[in-house]
C-alpha cells in the first residue's frame, strides 16, 4: 500500500478528525485488531456478535496509527481517530478512493460456481507478461474486496478480483470499489437463492458487475446450457456507465472461444481451443469439464491482453488446484478429491461429473454433506443433486457408494435410494462418514469429498488421508 496521509483519508470518507496528527501516514488497513501495528489504520466493524469498537484502546496501545469510529464517545491519547457514520461504508469509500489512484486494467470475476479457480487460471496466464495482483484467500466479499484494493502498488500492472455477493445491492458497491474494466461471469446457479429469490434475479444482481465499465468494457459469459439466454435477458446492460461488449465461451457451442475434442489423460485433460484466429491444442493437469471451461476463458483473457499463446498454454499446463478446491490427495493408491472449501448444488454436480473423468479403474465413492444457505428450496435442490446422480447412472456413470452427512444431505441419499440400487449410507457426523468409508476403500478407488464450508468436511479428508 502506498502511504496515505490521515488528512486525505478524512476527505475520502467525508469524516471528521476527532484527534491526532492529520499528517500521520497510513501504510496498512486492517479489520482484525490482532493485526494492529505501526502505520496501521484499524477499521472496527460491527457484527452480529461483536462490536469491534471495544478493541480501539488496545489497538492504539499496540501502535496503530489511526482508527475509524462511529462511536463519538470513544476517546484516547494515542494515534489518530476519524469519526464516520458507518465504519463499513467508510472502509469501502476509502478503498474506492485508493483504487482511483491507479490507472490499470481490473478484471472482475463473478458467478455461482468456479470463481476462485477461474481467477487462479486467469492470473496464471496474465503473470506470464504482467505484474499481477489477484484476490488473496477469501477476500471476495463486501469487506474483502475493499481490503484487496489496499494491496495495489505502483508496480501493479493488472489485477484480477473475485467479486462475490449474497444479497441484493451488493454488486453495485463492489463495482464502485473495484471499477473492473473487464468481467467474467462463470455460471448462474442457485447459490444464495434463499436471499436472491430466483436464478433470473441472481443473474441480474451479479450482472451489475458491468455498472462501472468504460466504453472499452468486455464481459465474458459462459455460454453453456441456458446461460446465454439467461444472461441476454437478465443482465442489466442499461445500468452500464460506458459500453459493454459481451463475448461467450464454453464447451457446448461454437462461441467466440470454445473447446472441442476433450480427452482425459493420465495426468489431466487435453482439448482443442478455438478462438477467432485459429485453434490450439491445450493440456491441463487437472480433471473435470468445469476446468476446461475455466481454462478457455483464461486463454481468452490472455489473448485480450497480449499474452503469447505459447506462454499461456504452458502456464495452464503447470496449474495445480488450491487446497480444498479439487486437490487430489493420494494415500496407499487411494485417491481422495478434496473439494471441501465450499459447495453449491451446481458445483456438487460438476464435481460428481468430474469424478468419472479421473480414472476408469477402481470404485467411485462420493461423500456429500449439506449445501447451506438454500432457504425454502433446500430440500428440492438437494433432491436435485440426487436426480443428477441418477441421470449420470443412465449414461453409464454409476457411483459405487454414496455417503451423506447432515440433515439436508439426507435428501440426496433418500432420493438416490428410492430410484436406484446404488449403495447409500447416511451419517450423523464427519467422523462416522470417514470411518465408514475407510473400511470400504481400496487401492485404485477415487473418493470425492464435498460440502459447504460450515459442514467442515475437510475433517473427512484428514481422516481418510492419515496413515
Short mmCIF file of C-alpha atoms in Angstrom, two decimals:
data_model
loop_
_atom_site.label_atom_id
_atom_site.label_comp_id
_atom_site.label_asym_id
_atom_site.label_seq_id
_atom_site.Cartn_x
_atom_site.Cartn_y
_atom_site.Cartn_z
CA UNK A 1 0.00 0.00 0.00
CA UNK A 2 1.19 3.49 -0.84
CA UNK A 3 1.49 5.67 2.30
CA UNK A 4 -1.61 7.88 2.69
CA UNK A 5 -1.98 10.91 4.98
CA UNK A 6 -4.74 10.90 7.58
CA UNK A 7 -5.93 14.24 6.18
CA UNK A 8 -6.53 12.62 2.77
CA UNK A 9 -8.43 9.73 4.37
CA UNK A 10 -10.69 12.20 6.21
CA UNK A 11 -11.65 13.77 2.86
CA UNK A 12 -12.05 10.38 1.13
CA UNK A 13 -14.60 9.15 3.68
CA UNK A 14 -16.24 12.52 4.49
CA UNK A 15 -15.23 12.02 8.11
CA UNK A 16 -14.12 14.23 10.97
CA UNK A 17 -10.69 14.12 12.58
CA UNK A 18 -11.51 13.58 16.25
CA UNK A 19 -7.91 13.72 17.45
CA UNK A 20 -4.38 13.14 16.23
CA UNK A 21 -1.98 14.48 13.62
CA UNK A 22 -3.52 14.84 10.15
CA UNK A 23 -0.05 14.37 8.61
CA UNK A 24 0.32 10.87 10.06
CA UNK A 25 0.78 8.35 7.25
CA UNK A 26 -1.08 5.06 6.94
CA UNK A 27 0.68 2.09 5.32
CA UNK A 28 -1.81 -0.72 6.00
CA UNK A 29 -5.55 -1.17 6.60
CA UNK A 30 -6.90 -3.96 8.84
CA UNK A 31 -10.21 -5.03 10.37
CA UNK A 32 -8.65 -7.56 12.75
CA UNK A 33 -7.44 -5.99 15.99
CA UNK A 34 -4.76 -8.67 16.31
CA UNK A 35 -3.01 -7.22 13.27
CA UNK A 36 -2.52 -3.82 14.88
CA UNK A 37 1.00 -2.43 14.46
CA UNK A 38 2.89 0.71 13.45
CA UNK A 39 1.35 2.51 10.47
CA UNK A 40 -1.98 0.63 10.60
CA UNK A 41 -5.47 2.06 10.14
CA UNK A 42 -7.86 -0.11 12.17
CA UNK A 43 -11.46 -0.28 10.97
CA UNK A 44 -13.76 -1.57 13.77
CA UNK A 45 -16.72 -3.35 12.19
CA UNK A 46 -19.99 -4.06 13.95
CA UNK A 47 -21.04 -7.69 13.57
CA UNK A 48 -23.89 -9.80 14.89
CA UNK A 49 -21.84 -10.91 17.90
CA UNK A 50 -19.04 -8.41 18.35
CA UNK A 51 -18.77 -4.65 18.08
CA UNK A 52 -15.08 -4.18 17.34
CA UNK A 53 -15.12 -0.61 18.68
CA UNK A 54 -14.27 -2.13 22.05
CA UNK A 55 -10.83 -3.01 20.70
CA UNK A 56 -9.94 0.59 19.79
CA UNK A 57 -7.97 1.35 23.00
CA UNK A 58 -5.85 -1.78 22.73
CA UNK A 59 -5.04 -1.34 19.02
CA UNK A 60 -3.89 2.22 19.67
CA UNK A 61 -1.78 0.99 22.57
CA UNK A 62 -0.30 -1.63 20.20
CA UNK A 63 0.91 1.19 17.94
CA UNK A 64 -1.87 1.58 15.38
CA UNK A 65 -1.57 4.97 13.69
CA UNK A 66 -5.27 5.65 13.23
CA UNK A 67 -8.75 4.23 13.77
CA UNK A 68 -12.22 4.80 12.34
CA UNK A 69 -15.03 5.15 14.86
CA UNK A 70 -18.79 5.62 14.57
CA UNK A 71 -18.98 5.98 18.35
CA UNK A 72 -18.23 9.61 19.25
CA UNK A 73 -17.82 8.72 22.92
CA UNK A 74 -14.59 6.86 22.14
CA UNK A 75 -11.50 8.79 23.31
CA UNK A 76 -7.81 8.02 23.62
CA UNK A 77 -4.48 9.77 23.91
CA UNK A 78 -2.56 7.80 21.28
CA UNK A 79 -2.70 7.83 17.49
CA UNK A 80 -5.45 9.46 15.48
CA UNK A 81 -9.18 8.87 15.14
CA UNK A 82 -11.59 9.66 12.31
CA UNK A 83 -15.28 9.80 13.21
CA UNK A 84 -17.56 8.36 10.50
CA UNK A 85 -21.25 7.45 10.43
CA UNK A 86 -20.69 3.84 9.30
CA UNK A 87 -17.31 2.14 9.55
CA UNK A 88 -18.01 -0.42 6.80
CA UNK A 89 -19.13 2.27 4.38
CA UNK A 90 -16.08 4.35 5.32
CA UNK A 91 -13.83 1.36 4.60
CA UNK A 92 -15.48 0.92 1.19
CA UNK A 93 -15.31 4.64 0.39
CA UNK A 94 -11.63 4.74 1.29
CA UNK A 95 -10.97 1.61 -0.77
CA UNK A 96 -12.72 3.11 -3.81
CA UNK A 97 -10.77 6.34 -3.42
CA UNK A 98 -7.49 4.44 -3.14
CA UNK A 99 -8.36 2.32 -6.21
CA UNK A 100 -8.99 5.54 -8.20
CA UNK A 101 -5.33 6.48 -7.78
CA UNK A 102 -4.33 3.64 -10.11
CA UNK A 103 -4.84 3.54 -13.86
CA UNK A 104 -4.67 -0.16 -14.72
CA UNK A 105 -6.90 -2.92 -16.12
CA UNK A 106 -9.03 -4.68 -13.49
CA UNK A 107 -10.76 -7.98 -14.23
CA UNK A 108 -13.76 -8.81 -12.05
CA UNK A 109 -14.86 -12.44 -11.62
CA UNK A 110 -18.42 -13.30 -10.62
CA UNK A 111 -20.72 -16.31 -10.88
CA UNK A 112 -22.24 -19.02 -8.72
CA UNK A 113 -19.52 -21.61 -9.30
CA UNK A 114 -15.84 -21.58 -10.20
CA UNK A 115 -14.85 -18.01 -9.33
CA UNK A 116 -11.68 -18.95 -7.46
CA UNK A 117 -10.35 -21.47 -9.97
CA UNK A 118 -11.15 -19.12 -12.85
CA UNK A 119 -9.35 -16.30 -11.04
CA UNK A 120 -6.32 -18.50 -10.42
CA UNK A 121 -6.12 -19.67 -14.03
CA UNK A 122 -6.54 -16.15 -15.42
CA UNK A 123 -3.85 -14.84 -13.08
CA UNK A 124 -1.52 -17.72 -14.02
CA UNK A 125 -1.84 -16.69 -17.67
CA UNK A 126 -1.51 -12.93 -17.11
CA UNK A 127 1.52 -13.39 -14.85
CA UNK A 128 3.44 -14.50 -17.93
CA UNK A 129 3.53 -10.87 -19.05
CA UNK A 130 2.35 -8.61 -16.22
CA UNK A 131 2.94 -7.84 -12.55
CA UNK A 132 -0.43 -9.24 -11.47
CA UNK A 133 -2.43 -8.77 -8.27
CA UNK A 134 -5.08 -11.42 -7.59
CA UNK A 135 -7.59 -11.96 -4.79
CA UNK A 136 -5.96 -13.48 -1.73
CA UNK A 137 -7.79 -16.24 0.15
CA UNK A 138 -11.48 -15.47 0.60
CA UNK A 139 -11.25 -11.68 0.27
CA UNK A 140 -14.12 -11.51 -2.22
CA UNK A 141 -16.88 -10.02 -0.05
CA UNK A 142 -18.11 -6.54 0.88
CA UNK A 143 -15.17 -6.33 3.29
CA UNK A 144 -12.68 -8.48 1.41
CA UNK A 145 -12.87 -6.66 -1.93
CA UNK A 146 -12.29 -3.38 -0.12
CA UNK A 147 -9.22 -4.74 1.67
CA UNK A 148 -7.84 -6.08 -1.64
CA UNK A 149 -7.69 -2.53 -3.04
CA UNK A 150 -5.02 -1.61 -0.50
CA UNK A 151 -2.75 -4.30 -1.95
CA UNK A 152 -2.42 -2.30 -5.17
CA UNK A 153 1.10 -0.94 -5.57
CA UNK A 154 2.67 1.44 -8.10
CA UNK A 155 4.30 -1.54 -9.83
CA UNK A 156 1.00 -3.45 -10.21
CA UNK A 157 0.18 -3.72 -13.92
CA UNK A 158 -3.10 -5.67 -13.87
CA UNK A 159 -5.46 -7.03 -11.20
CA UNK A 160 -7.89 -9.96 -11.03
CA UNK A 161 -10.53 -9.74 -8.30
CA UNK A 162 -13.22 -12.20 -7.24
CA UNK A 163 -16.45 -10.37 -6.53
CA UNK A 164 -18.90 -12.47 -4.53
CA UNK A 165 -22.37 -11.40 -3.40
CA UNK A 166 -25.20 -12.92 -1.40
CA UNK A 167 -27.69 -10.04 -1.10
CA UNK A 168 -29.33 -7.53 -3.48
CA UNK A 169 -27.41 -4.28 -3.93
CA UNK A 170 -24.00 -5.71 -3.02
CA UNK A 171 -22.57 -5.90 -6.54
CA UNK A 172 -23.10 -2.20 -7.20
CA UNK A 173 -20.98 -1.42 -4.14
CA UNK A 174 -18.26 -3.85 -5.20
CA UNK A 175 -18.21 -2.44 -8.72
CA UNK A 176 -17.93 1.09 -7.32
CA UNK A 177 -14.93 -0.02 -5.25
CA UNK A 178 -13.02 -2.16 -7.78
CA UNK A 179 -14.12 -0.48 -11.04
CA UNK A 180 -13.50 -3.51 -13.27
CA UNK A 181 -12.88 -2.78 -16.93
CA UNK A 182 -13.35 -6.43 -17.92
CA UNK A 183 -15.51 -9.06 -16.22
CA UNK A 184 -16.20 -12.79 -16.30
CA UNK A 185 -19.50 -14.48 -15.41
CA UNK A 186 -18.65 -18.14 -14.87
CA UNK A 187 -22.10 -19.55 -14.19
CA UNK A 188 -25.51 -18.72 -12.77
CA UNK A 189 -26.68 -21.39 -10.36
CA UNK A 190 -28.65 -21.35 -7.13
CA UNK A 191 -26.05 -20.22 -4.60
CA UNK A 192 -27.69 -17.76 -2.16
CA UNK A 193 -31.07 -18.31 -3.83
CA UNK A 194 -32.55 -18.03 -0.34
CA UNK A 195 -31.58 -14.34 -0.38
CA UNK A 196 -31.83 -13.54 -4.08
CA UNK A 197 -35.01 -15.44 -4.95
CA UNK A 198 -34.57 -16.76 -8.50
CA UNK A 199 -31.81 -17.57 -10.98
CA UNK A 200 -33.04 -14.65 -13.07
CA UNK A 201 -32.55 -12.25 -10.17
CA UNK A 202 -29.19 -13.84 -9.32
CA UNK A 203 -28.11 -13.16 -12.91
CA UNK A 204 -29.40 -9.59 -12.75
CA UNK A 205 -27.64 -8.89 -9.45
CA UNK A 206 -24.32 -10.44 -10.48
CA UNK A 207 -24.64 -8.77 -13.88
CA UNK A 208 -24.30 -5.38 -12.21
CA UNK A 209 -20.57 -6.06 -12.25
CA UNK A 210 -20.63 -4.12 -15.55
CA UNK A 211 -22.11 -0.97 -13.98
CA UNK A 212 -18.77 0.87 -13.85
CA UNK A 213 -17.48 -0.22 -17.27
CA UNK A 214 -15.85 2.30 -19.57
CA UNK A 215 -16.60 2.30 -23.29
CA UNK A 216 -13.96 -0.41 -23.72
CA UNK A 217 -15.65 -2.81 -21.28
CA UNK A 218 -15.87 -6.51 -22.16
CA UNK A 219 -17.98 -9.11 -20.36
CA UNK A 220 -17.15 -12.80 -20.86
CA UNK A 221 -20.12 -15.09 -20.20
CA UNK A 222 -20.12 -18.87 -20.17
CA UNK A 223 -22.48 -19.90 -22.97
CA UNK A 224 -23.17 -23.44 -21.79
CA UNK A 225 -26.69 -24.67 -21.07
CA UNK A 226 -29.21 -21.86 -20.78
CA UNK A 227 -26.66 -19.29 -19.63
CA UNK A 228 -26.56 -17.45 -22.94
CA UNK A 229 -30.30 -16.84 -22.97
CA UNK A 230 -30.40 -16.18 -19.23
CA UNK A 231 -27.67 -13.55 -19.44
CA UNK A 232 -29.11 -11.83 -22.50
CA UNK A 233 -32.48 -11.44 -20.82
CA UNK A 234 -31.36 -10.50 -17.31
CA UNK A 235 -28.00 -8.70 -17.27
CA UNK A 236 -28.87 -5.01 -16.70
CA UNK A 237 -26.99 -3.56 -19.67
CA UNK A 238 -28.93 -0.32 -19.25
CA UNK A 239 -27.08 0.34 -15.98
CA UNK A 240 -23.66 0.18 -17.66
CA UNK A 241 -21.94 3.56 -17.36
CA UNK A 242 -19.99 3.05 -20.58
CA UNK A 243 -20.16 0.37 -23.26
CA UNK A 244 -20.27 -3.39 -22.76
CA UNK A 245 -19.31 -5.91 -25.42
CA UNK A 246 -20.31 -9.47 -24.48
CA UNK A 247 -18.25 -12.46 -25.61
CA UNK A 248 -19.30 -16.05 -24.95
CA UNK A 249 -17.12 -19.05 -24.17
CA UNK A 250 -17.65 -22.70 -23.29
CA UNK A 251 -17.68 -26.31 -24.42
CA UNK A 252 -21.23 -26.82 -25.70
CA UNK A 253 -21.49 -24.29 -28.54
CA UNK A 254 -19.24 -22.73 -31.15
CA UNK A 255 -18.93 -19.47 -29.28
CA UNK A 256 -16.22 -16.82 -29.72
CA UNK A 257 -13.95 -19.01 -27.59
CA UNK A 258 -14.73 -22.70 -27.22
CA UNK A 259 -13.26 -26.13 -26.62
CA UNK A 260 -13.75 -29.39 -28.52
CA UNK A 261 -12.27 -32.90 -28.55
CA UNK A 262 -11.96 -33.10 -24.77
CA UNK A 263 -9.95 -36.16 -23.74
CA UNK A 264 -8.98 -37.46 -20.32
CA UNK A 265 -5.31 -38.33 -19.97
CA UNK A 266 -3.39 -39.94 -17.13
CA UNK A 267 -2.41 -36.53 -15.81
CA UNK A 268 -5.41 -34.39 -16.71
CA UNK A 269 -7.19 -33.31 -19.88
CA UNK A 270 -6.44 -32.36 -23.47
CA UNK A 271 -8.70 -30.31 -25.75
CA UNK A 272 -8.75 -28.08 -28.82
CA UNK A 273 -9.07 -24.38 -28.00
CA UNK A 274 -10.85 -22.45 -30.76
CA UNK A 275 -10.50 -18.68 -31.00
CA UNK A 276 -11.23 -16.17 -33.80
CA UNK A 277 -7.75 -16.50 -35.35
CA UNK A 278 -7.32 -20.27 -35.16
CA UNK A 279 -7.10 -23.20 -32.78
CA UNK A 280 -4.54 -24.74 -30.44
CA UNK A 281 -4.12 -27.99 -28.51
CA UNK A 282 -4.21 -27.37 -24.75
CA UNK A 283 -3.17 -29.74 -21.99
CA UNK A 284 -4.29 -29.39 -18.37
CA UNK A 285 -3.01 -31.11 -15.24
CA UNK A 286 -6.49 -31.02 -13.65
CA UNK A 287 -9.65 -33.02 -14.27
CA UNK A 288 -13.28 -32.11 -14.91
CA UNK A 289 -15.00 -30.33 -17.78
CA UNK A 290 -15.56 -27.32 -15.49
CA UNK A 291 -11.80 -26.81 -15.51
CA UNK A 292 -11.79 -26.88 -19.32
CA UNK A 293 -14.32 -24.03 -19.26
CA UNK A 294 -12.18 -22.11 -16.77
CA UNK A 295 -9.10 -22.63 -18.93
CA UNK A 296 -10.91 -21.40 -22.05
CA UNK A 297 -11.79 -18.04 -20.53
CA UNK A 298 -8.27 -17.74 -19.07
CA UNK A 299 -6.86 -18.22 -22.57
CA UNK A 300 -9.35 -15.67 -23.93
CA UNK A 301 -8.23 -13.08 -21.37
CA UNK A 302 -4.63 -13.86 -22.24
CA UNK A 303 -5.33 -13.10 -25.88
CA UNK A 304 -7.13 -9.87 -24.98
CA UNK A 305 -4.13 -8.64 -23.03
CA UNK A 306 -1.47 -9.80 -25.47
CA UNK A 307 -0.03 -12.80 -23.63
CA UNK A 308 1.62 -15.11 -26.20
CA UNK A 309 -0.48 -18.25 -26.55
CA UNK A 310 2.63 -20.41 -26.12
CA UNK A 311 3.21 -18.91 -22.65
CA UNK A 312 -0.47 -19.15 -21.71
CA UNK A 313 -0.51 -22.84 -22.69
CA UNK A 314 2.49 -23.62 -20.53
CA UNK A 315 1.08 -21.69 -17.57
CA UNK A 316 -2.17 -23.70 -17.65
CA UNK A 317 -0.33 -26.98 -18.05
CA UNK A 318 1.56 -26.20 -14.82
CA UNK A 319 -1.52 -25.01 -12.95
CA UNK A 320 -2.47 -27.02 -9.86
CA UNK A 321 -5.66 -26.52 -7.79
CA UNK A 322 -5.57 -24.76 -4.44
CA UNK A 323 -6.06 -26.60 -1.16
CA UNK A 324 -9.63 -27.89 -0.65
CA UNK A 325 -10.60 -26.91 -4.21
CA UNK A 326 -10.39 -30.16 -6.16
CA UNK A 327 -6.94 -31.08 -4.96
CA UNK A 328 -6.29 -34.82 -5.39
CA UNK A 329 -4.55 -36.43 -2.43
CA UNK A 330 -3.19 -39.96 -2.60
CA UNK A 331 -2.84 -42.49 0.20
CA UNK A 332 -1.74 -46.08 -0.48
CA UNK A 333 -3.03 -45.97 -4.04
CA UNK A 334 -6.36 -44.42 -3.00
CA UNK A 335 -7.23 -41.03 -4.49
CA UNK A 336 -9.18 -38.55 -2.36
CA UNK A 337 -10.54 -35.49 -4.19
CA UNK A 338 -10.61 -32.70 -1.61
CA UNK A 339 -13.20 -30.12 -2.72
CA UNK A 340 -14.30 -29.14 0.77
CA UNK A 341 -13.79 -25.38 0.67
CA UNK A 342 -17.45 -24.73 -0.15
CA UNK A 343 -20.37 -26.07 -2.13
CA UNK A 344 -23.45 -25.22 -4.16
CA UNK A 345 -25.79 -27.65 -5.94
CA UNK A 346 -24.15 -26.75 -9.25
CA UNK A 347 -20.60 -27.28 -8.00
CA UNK A 348 -21.57 -30.60 -6.40
CA UNK A 349 -22.98 -31.82 -9.71
CA UNK A 350 -19.92 -30.57 -11.58
CA UNK A 351 -17.62 -32.44 -9.21
CA UNK A 352 -19.72 -35.59 -9.48
CA UNK A 353 -19.45 -35.45 -13.26
CA UNK A 354 -15.69 -34.96 -12.97
CA UNK A 355 -15.36 -37.94 -10.63
CA UNK A 356 -15.87 -40.27 -13.58
CA UNK A 357 -13.21 -38.46 -15.62
CA UNK A 358 -10.42 -39.10 -13.12
CA UNK A 359 -9.95 -42.77 -13.93
CA UNK A 360 -11.84 -45.76 -15.31
CA UNK A 361 -10.44 -48.08 -12.65
CA UNK A 362 -11.44 -48.55 -9.03
CA UNK A 363 -14.64 -47.68 -7.20
CA UNK A 364 -16.18 -44.22 -7.45
CA UNK A 365 -17.28 -43.04 -3.98
CA UNK A 366 -18.92 -39.71 -3.12
CA UNK A 367 -19.09 -38.26 0.40
CA UNK A 368 -21.53 -35.33 0.28
CA UNK A 369 -22.56 -33.02 3.13
CA UNK A 370 -25.21 -30.30 3.41
CA UNK A 371 -25.24 -27.40 0.97
CA UNK A 372 -26.15 -24.42 3.14
CA UNK A 373 -27.95 -21.11 2.51
CA UNK A 374 -30.58 -22.54 0.13
CA UNK A 375 -33.58 -21.30 2.10
CA UNK A 376 -37.00 -22.79 1.43
CA UNK A 377 -35.74 -24.55 -1.70
CA UNK A 378 -33.16 -26.60 0.18
CA UNK A 379 -34.97 -29.93 0.02
CA UNK A 380 -35.81 -29.56 -3.65
CA UNK A 381 -32.24 -28.61 -4.55
CA UNK A 382 -30.68 -31.44 -2.55
CA UNK A 383 -33.06 -33.88 -4.23
CA UNK A 384 -31.90 -32.32 -7.49
CA UNK A 385 -28.37 -33.50 -6.70
CA UNK A 386 -29.81 -36.97 -6.17
CA UNK A 387 -31.57 -36.73 -9.53
CA UNK A 388 -28.29 -35.71 -11.18
CA UNK A 389 -26.69 -38.86 -9.77
CA UNK A 390 -29.49 -40.95 -11.26
CA UNK A 391 -29.17 -39.20 -14.63
CA UNK A 392 -25.44 -39.94 -14.64
CA UNK A 393 -26.23 -43.58 -13.93
CA UNK A 394 -28.38 -43.71 -17.06
CA UNK A 395 -25.30 -42.55 -19.01
CA UNK A 396 -23.26 -45.44 -17.63
CA UNK A 397 -21.59 -43.38 -14.90
CA UNK A 398 -22.66 -45.15 -11.74
CA UNK A 399 -21.44 -44.38 -8.26
CA UNK A 400 -20.09 -47.35 -6.32
CA UNK A 401 -21.11 -45.80 -3.00
CA UNK A 402 -22.84 -42.62 -1.83
CA UNK A 403 -22.28 -41.42 1.75
CA UNK A 404 -24.10 -38.34 3.05
CA UNK A 405 -23.61 -36.21 6.16
CA UNK A 406 -26.09 -33.75 7.65
CA UNK A 407 -29.79 -33.09 7.87
CA UNK A 408 -30.19 -31.68 4.35
CA UNK A 409 -27.85 -34.13 2.62
CA UNK A 410 -30.12 -36.94 3.75
CA UNK A 411 -32.49 -35.81 0.97
CA UNK A 412 -29.77 -36.72 -1.54
CA UNK A 413 -29.26 -40.26 -0.25
CA UNK A 414 -33.01 -40.84 0.22
CA UNK A 415 -33.68 -39.76 -3.37
CA UNK A 416 -30.94 -41.98 -4.78
CA UNK A 417 -32.01 -44.95 -2.67
CA UNK A 418 -35.59 -44.61 -3.91
CA UNK A 419 -34.60 -44.59 -7.58
CA UNK A 420 -31.51 -46.79 -7.83
CA UNK A 421 -29.62 -49.74 -6.39
CA UNK A 422 -26.57 -47.54 -5.72
CA UNK A 423 -25.43 -48.32 -2.14
CA UNK A 424 -26.12 -45.34 0.14
CA UNK A 425 -25.30 -44.65 3.77
CA UNK A 426 -26.30 -41.60 5.79
CA UNK A 427 -24.14 -40.40 8.70
CA UNK A 428 -24.72 -38.02 11.56
CA UNK A 429 -21.10 -36.81 11.72
CA UNK A 430 -17.95 -36.41 9.64
CA UNK A 431 -16.16 -38.90 11.87
CA UNK A 432 -18.81 -41.54 11.24
CA UNK A 433 -18.61 -40.94 7.49
CA UNK A 434 -14.83 -41.19 7.44
CA UNK A 435 -14.84 -44.41 9.43
CA UNK A 436 -17.48 -45.98 7.18
CA UNK A 437 -15.53 -45.13 4.01
CA UNK A 438 -12.15 -46.15 5.46
CA UNK A 439 -13.44 -49.69 5.99
CA UNK A 440 -14.54 -49.95 2.36
CA UNK A 441 -11.94 -48.10 0.32
CA UNK A 442 -9.17 -49.90 -1.56
CA UNK A 443 -6.24 -49.08 -3.85
CA UNK A 444 -7.44 -47.69 -7.16
CA UNK A 445 -10.55 -46.06 -5.68
CA UNK A 446 -11.47 -42.40 -6.26
CA UNK A 447 -13.31 -40.65 -3.43
CA UNK A 448 -14.94 -37.22 -3.78
CA UNK A 449 -15.48 -35.28 -0.53
CA UNK A 450 -17.60 -32.13 -0.77
CA UNK A 451 -19.88 -29.94 1.34
CA UNK A 452 -20.46 -26.36 2.40
CA UNK A 453 -17.67 -24.80 4.43
CA UNK A 454 -19.84 -24.78 7.53
CA UNK A 455 -20.05 -28.59 7.39
CA UNK A 456 -16.26 -28.91 7.89
CA UNK A 457 -15.93 -31.86 5.52
CA UNK A 458 -12.18 -31.28 5.42
CA UNK A 459 -12.30 -33.38 8.62
CA UNK A 460 -13.32 -36.36 6.45
CA UNK A 461 -10.35 -35.77 4.16
CA UNK A 462 -7.96 -35.62 7.10
CA UNK A 463 -9.27 -38.94 8.41
CA UNK A 464 -9.12 -40.64 5.03
CA UNK A 465 -5.58 -39.49 4.28
CA UNK A 466 -3.97 -40.18 7.64
CA UNK A 467 -1.83 -43.30 7.98
#
